[in-house]
Coordinates of C-alpha atoms in Angstrom, one line a residue:
X48 CA -4.2 26.7 -7.5
X49 CA -1.3 24.7 -6.0
X50 CA -3.4 22.7 -3.5
X51 CA -4.3 19.1 -4.4
X52 CA -6.4 16.7 -2.3
X53 CA -5.8 13.0 -3.3
X54 CA -7.6 9.9 -2.0
X55 CA -6.5 6.3 -2.1
X56 CA -9.2 3.8 -1.3
X57 CA -7.5 0.5 -1.0
X58 CA -8.7 -3.0 -0.2
X59 CA -8.1 -2.4 3.5
X60 CA -7.0 1.3 4.0
X61 CA -8.5 4.7 3.2
X62 CA -5.9 7.5 2.9
X63 CA -6.3 11.2 2.2
X64 CA -3.7 13.8 1.5
X65 CA -3.8 17.6 1.1
X66 CA -0.7 18.6 -0.8
X67 CA 0.8 22.0 -1.8
X68 CA 2.7 21.3 -5.1
X69 CA 4.2 24.8 -5.2
X70 CA 6.4 24.3 -2.1
X71 CA 6.1 20.4 -2.0
X72 CA 4.5 20.4 1.4
X73 CA 1.9 18.1 2.9
X74 CA -0.7 20.3 4.5
X75 CA -2.9 17.6 6.1
X76 CA -3.6 13.9 6.0
X77 CA -6.0 11.3 7.1
X78 CA -5.7 7.5 7.4
X79 CA -8.4 4.9 8.4
X80 CA -8.7 1.2 8.1
X81 CA -12.0 0.5 6.4
X82 CA -11.6 -3.2 5.5
X83 CA -13.3 -2.8 2.1
X84 CA -12.2 -6.3 0.9
X85 CA -13.6 -8.0 4.0
X86 CA -15.7 -10.9 2.7
X87 CA -14.9 -10.2 -1.0
X88 CA -13.2 -13.6 -1.5
X89 CA -16.4 -15.4 -0.5
X90 CA -19.1 -13.2 -2.0
X91 CA -17.5 -11.3 -4.9
X92 CA -19.1 -8.2 -3.4
X93 CA -18.2 -5.1 -1.4
X94 CA -20.5 -5.6 1.6
X95 CA -23.0 -3.0 2.9
X96 CA -21.0 -2.9 6.2
X97 CA -17.8 -2.1 4.3
X98 CA -19.6 0.5 2.2
X99 CA -20.8 2.2 5.4
X100 CA -17.3 2.2 6.9
X101 CA -16.0 3.9 3.8
X102 CA -18.7 6.6 3.8
X103 CA -18.0 7.3 7.5
X104 CA -14.3 7.5 6.9
X105 CA -14.8 9.9 3.9
X106 CA -17.1 12.1 6.0
X107 CA -14.5 12.2 8.9
X108 CA -11.7 13.1 6.5
X109 CA -13.7 16.0 5.0
X110 CA -14.1 17.4 8.5
X111 CA -10.5 16.8 9.6
X112 CA -8.6 17.6 6.4
X113 CA -11.1 20.3 5.4
X114 CA -11.6 19.8 1.6
X115 CA -14.2 20.0 -1.1
X116 CA -15.1 16.4 -1.9
X117 CA -16.2 17.3 -5.4
X118 CA -12.7 18.3 -6.5
X119 CA -10.7 15.6 -4.7
X120 CA -8.7 13.3 -7.0
X121 CA -9.8 9.9 -5.8
X122 CA -8.7 6.5 -7.0
X123 CA -9.6 3.0 -5.9
X124 CA -7.8 -0.3 -6.6
X125 CA -7.8 -4.1 -6.4
X126 CA -10.9 -4.7 -4.2
X127 CA -13.0 -2.4 -6.4
X128 CA -11.5 -3.9 -9.6
X129 CA -12.6 -7.4 -8.4
X130 CA -16.0 -6.5 -7.0
X131 CA -19.1 -7.5 -9.0
X132 CA -21.0 -4.6 -7.6
X133 CA -18.3 -1.9 -8.1
X134 CA -20.5 0.4 -10.2
X135 CA -23.3 0.7 -7.8
X136 CA -20.9 1.0 -4.8
X137 CA -19.1 3.9 -6.4
X138 CA -22.4 5.6 -7.3
X139 CA -23.4 5.2 -3.7
X140 CA -20.2 6.8 -2.4
X141 CA -20.7 9.8 -4.7
X142 CA -24.3 10.2 -3.7
X143 CA -23.5 10.1 0.0
X144 CA -20.2 12.1 0.1
X145 CA -19.7 13.9 -3.2
X146 CA -16.4 12.1 -3.9
X147 CA -16.1 10.6 -7.4
X148 CA -13.7 7.6 -7.5
X149 CA -11.9 6.3 -10.5
X150 CA -11.0 2.6 -10.6
X151 CA -7.4 2.3 -11.8
X152 CA -5.8 -0.8 -13.1
X153 CA -2.6 -2.4 -11.8
X154 CA -0.4 -0.7 -14.3
X155 CA -1.6 2.8 -13.4
X156 CA -1.4 2.0 -9.7
X157 CA 2.2 1.0 -10.2
X158 CA 3.0 4.1 -12.3
X159 CA 1.6 6.4 -9.7
X160 CA 3.2 4.6 -6.7
X161 CA 6.6 4.7 -8.5
X162 CA 6.2 8.4 -9.1
X163 CA 5.8 8.9 -5.3
X164 CA 8.6 6.6 -4.4
X165 CA 11.2 8.2 -6.8
X166 CA 10.2 11.6 -5.4
X167 CA 10.7 10.2 -1.8
X168 CA 14.0 8.6 -2.6
X169 CA 15.3 11.9 -3.9
X170 CA 14.0 13.7 -0.8
X171 CA 15.8 11.2 1.4
X172 CA 19.0 11.6 -0.6
X173 CA 18.9 7.9 -1.6
X174 CA 20.0 6.7 -5.1
X175 CA 16.9 6.3 -7.2
X176 CA 18.5 5.0 -10.4
X177 CA 18.1 1.2 -10.0
X178 CA 15.7 -0.3 -7.5
X179 CA 13.0 -2.9 -7.2
X180 CA 9.9 -1.6 -5.5
X181 CA 7.5 -3.9 -3.5
X182 CA 4.0 -2.6 -2.7
X183 CA 2.0 -5.1 -0.6
X184 CA -1.7 -4.2 -0.8
X185 CA -4.8 -5.7 0.6
X186 CA -6.0 -7.3 -2.6
X187 CA -2.9 -7.1 -4.9
X188 CA 0.9 -6.9 -4.7
X189 CA 2.8 -4.8 -7.1
X190 CA 6.5 -5.3 -8.1
X191 CA 8.2 -2.5 -10.1
X192 CA 11.7 -2.7 -11.5
X193 CA 13.0 0.8 -12.0
X194 CA 16.1 1.2 -14.2
X195 CA 17.0 4.9 -14.5
X196 CA 14.1 6.5 -16.5
X197 CA 12.5 3.2 -17.5
X198 CA 10.5 0.7 -15.5
X199 CA 8.7 -2.6 -15.7
X200 CA 5.8 -3.3 -13.5
X201 CA 3.6 -6.3 -12.7
X202 CA 0.5 -6.5 -10.5
X203 CA 0.2 -9.9 -8.8
X204 CA -3.3 -11.1 -7.8
X205 CA -2.8 -11.6 -4.1
X206 CA -2.6 -9.3 -1.0
X207 CA -2.7 -9.4 2.8
X208 CA -6.5 -9.4 3.1
X209 CA -7.4 -11.8 0.3
X210 CA -4.6 -14.2 1.2
X211 CA -5.6 -14.2 4.9
X212 CA -9.2 -14.8 4.1
X213 CA -8.4 -17.6 1.5
X214 CA -6.2 -19.6 3.9
X215 CA -7.1 -20.6 7.4
X216 CA -4.1 -22.9 7.9
X217 CA -0.5 -21.9 7.5
X218 CA 0.3 -25.1 5.6
X219 CA -2.0 -23.9 2.7
X220 CA -0.6 -20.4 3.0
X221 CA 3.0 -21.6 2.7
X222 CA 2.2 -23.7 -0.3
X223 CA 0.5 -20.8 -2.0
X224 CA 3.5 -18.5 -1.1
X225 CA 5.8 -21.0 -2.8
X226 CA 3.7 -20.9 -5.9
X227 CA 3.7 -17.1 -5.8
X228 CA 7.5 -17.0 -5.4
X229 CA 7.8 -19.1 -8.6
X230 CA 5.4 -16.7 -10.4
X231 CA 7.4 -13.7 -9.3
X232 CA 10.7 -15.4 -10.2
X233 CA 9.4 -16.1 -13.7
X234 CA 8.5 -12.5 -14.1
X235 CA 11.9 -11.3 -12.9
X236 CA 13.7 -13.8 -15.1
X237 CA 11.8 -12.5 -18.1
X238 CA 13.4 -9.0 -17.5
X239 CA 16.9 -10.4 -17.8
X240 CA 18.5 -8.1 -15.2
X241 CA 21.2 -8.5 -12.6
X242 CA 19.4 -8.3 -9.3
X243 CA 22.6 -7.5 -7.5
X244 CA 22.6 -4.1 -9.1
X245 CA 19.2 -3.2 -7.7
X246 CA 18.3 -1.8 -4.3
X247 CA 15.2 -3.4 -2.6
X248 CA 12.6 -0.7 -1.7
X249 CA 9.3 -1.5 0.1
X250 CA 6.2 0.6 0.8
X251 CA 2.7 0.1 2.2
X252 CA 1.4 -0.9 5.7
X253 CA 3.4 -4.1 6.4
X254 CA 6.9 -2.7 5.7
X255 CA 6.2 0.6 7.5
X256 CA 4.7 -1.3 10.5
X257 CA 7.9 -3.4 10.8
X258 CA 10.1 -0.3 10.5
X259 CA 8.0 1.4 13.2
X260 CA 8.3 -1.6 15.6
X261 CA 12.1 -1.6 14.9
X262 CA 12.2 2.1 15.8
X263 CA 10.2 1.6 19.0
X264 CA 7.1 3.2 17.7
X265 CA 3.6 1.9 17.9
X266 CA 0.4 2.9 15.9
X267 CA -0.2 5.9 18.1
X268 CA 3.3 7.2 18.1
X269 CA 3.9 6.5 14.4
X270 CA 6.1 9.1 12.8
X271 CA 6.5 8.7 9.0
X272 CA 9.3 11.2 8.8
X273 CA 11.4 8.9 11.0
X274 CA 10.2 5.7 9.3
X275 CA 11.1 7.0 5.8
X276 CA 14.5 5.6 4.7
X277 CA 14.6 3.0 7.5
X278 CA 16.5 -0.2 6.7
X279 CA 14.5 -3.3 7.4
X280 CA 16.3 -6.7 7.3
X281 CA 15.2 -10.3 7.6
X282 CA 16.1 -10.3 11.3
X283 CA 13.6 -7.5 11.8
X284 CA 10.9 -9.5 10.2
X285 CA 11.6 -12.5 12.5
X286 CA 11.8 -10.2 15.5
X287 CA 8.4 -8.6 14.6
X288 CA 6.8 -12.1 14.2
X289 CA 8.2 -13.1 17.5
X290 CA 6.7 -10.0 19.2
X291 CA 3.3 -10.7 17.6
X292 CA 3.4 -14.4 18.7
X293 CA 4.0 -13.4 22.3
X294 CA 1.6 -10.4 22.5
X295 CA -2.1 -10.2 23.3
X296 CA -4.6 -8.9 20.8
X297 CA -4.8 -5.6 22.7
X298 CA -1.0 -5.3 22.6
X299 CA -0.9 -6.1 18.9
X300 CA -3.7 -3.6 18.2
X301 CA -1.6 -0.9 20.0
X302 CA 1.4 -1.8 17.8
X303 CA -0.3 -2.1 14.4
X304 CA -3.7 -0.4 14.7
X305 CA -7.3 -1.5 14.6
X306 CA -8.2 -3.4 11.5
X307 CA -4.7 -4.7 10.8
X308 CA -4.3 -7.2 13.6
X309 CA -5.5 -10.3 11.6
X310 CA -3.5 -9.4 8.5
X311 CA -0.1 -8.3 9.7
X312 CA 1.3 -11.8 10.1
X313 CA 0.4 -12.8 6.6
X314 CA 1.8 -9.5 5.4
X315 CA 5.2 -10.4 7.0
X316 CA 5.1 -13.8 5.3
X317 CA 4.6 -12.1 1.9
X318 CA 7.3 -9.6 2.6
X319 CA 9.7 -12.4 3.6
X320 CA 8.9 -14.4 0.4
X321 CA 9.9 -11.4 -1.7
X322 CA 13.2 -11.1 0.2
X323 CA 13.8 -14.7 -0.6
X324 CA 13.0 -14.4 -4.3
X325 CA 15.2 -11.3 -4.7
X326 CA 18.0 -12.9 -2.6
X327 CA 18.2 -9.7 -0.5
X328 CA 18.9 -9.3 3.2
X329 CA 17.6 -5.8 3.6
X330 CA 15.2 -3.2 2.2
X331 CA 14.7 0.5 2.4
X332 CA 11.2 1.4 3.7
X333 CA 9.2 4.4 2.6
X334 CA 5.8 5.6 3.8
X335 CA 5.1 7.3 0.4
X336 CA 2.7 5.5 -1.9
X337 CA -0.3 5.7 -4.1
X338 CA -2.0 8.7 -2.6
X339 CA 1.2 10.8 -2.8
X340 CA 1.7 9.7 -6.4
X341 CA -1.9 10.7 -7.3
X342 CA -1.2 14.1 -5.8
X343 CA 2.1 14.6 -7.6
X344 CA 0.5 13.5 -10.9
X345 CA -2.5 15.8 -10.5
X346 CA -0.2 18.7 -9.7
X347 CA 2.0 18.1 -12.7
X348 CA -1.1 17.9 -15.0
X349 CA -2.4 21.1 -13.5
X350 CA 0.9 22.9 -14.2
X351 CA 0.7 21.9 -17.9
X352 CA -2.8 23.4 -18.4

């Protein structure tokens, strides 16, 4: 059987993919903002409201993508790793929907995301030998340094949702970003590499949103095939921030989608901070991420058995 259904339940987004490994084709997909980490910073818990949003999203995805929930390969990440009630929440999801989620750690999240990105770079005919990958999540941020067939990865304990909810004033946010930049710099220094030799690649919602805005797309006209491989530079970040500053909430929602409005600005600040640490002026943006990596990994495993 060549069809795989993979699910990525992140701190803010829920993403489903039906993939045919035999001919490397995406058959169907589903994306929904579920805000699972909403309130997690204050309570340490996945709220009942968030749980219900996830269940509703799973049920919708089963109908739209048309899959058997019991055989989906489903993973969940930072928010569920941090939540004190994660076991009961996952049990609830299985009872209500039939989907069994596996909590993966930051290292496995990085490995699977890297698998998808290397696959995507080859598909886009972009050199995949030396690159630094940024994956900005809702509850964590992964930085992966790929050198040919080897890689080093680190999961940093901050993301667009948790950072937004921790800091109400930009002064505090900027101070924290400065501290995070030092933390990332220390990690990169420990690898003893020449950053000039590495391409900067970025995935996840913030980079793809900026790329889409640059291309004249909005949330409703988003085309990942066009977004894939787009070059985003520092000027594009400033331009996007400028558009957001001058737009109404309704206009921003049309651009970035419901459930992302309050986080996109912080996401851009994080993205810009990584540009500064890497001393880069541009990055290659890809839509491919964890759910694609989960599908590719599951198909490879299936082929071996």
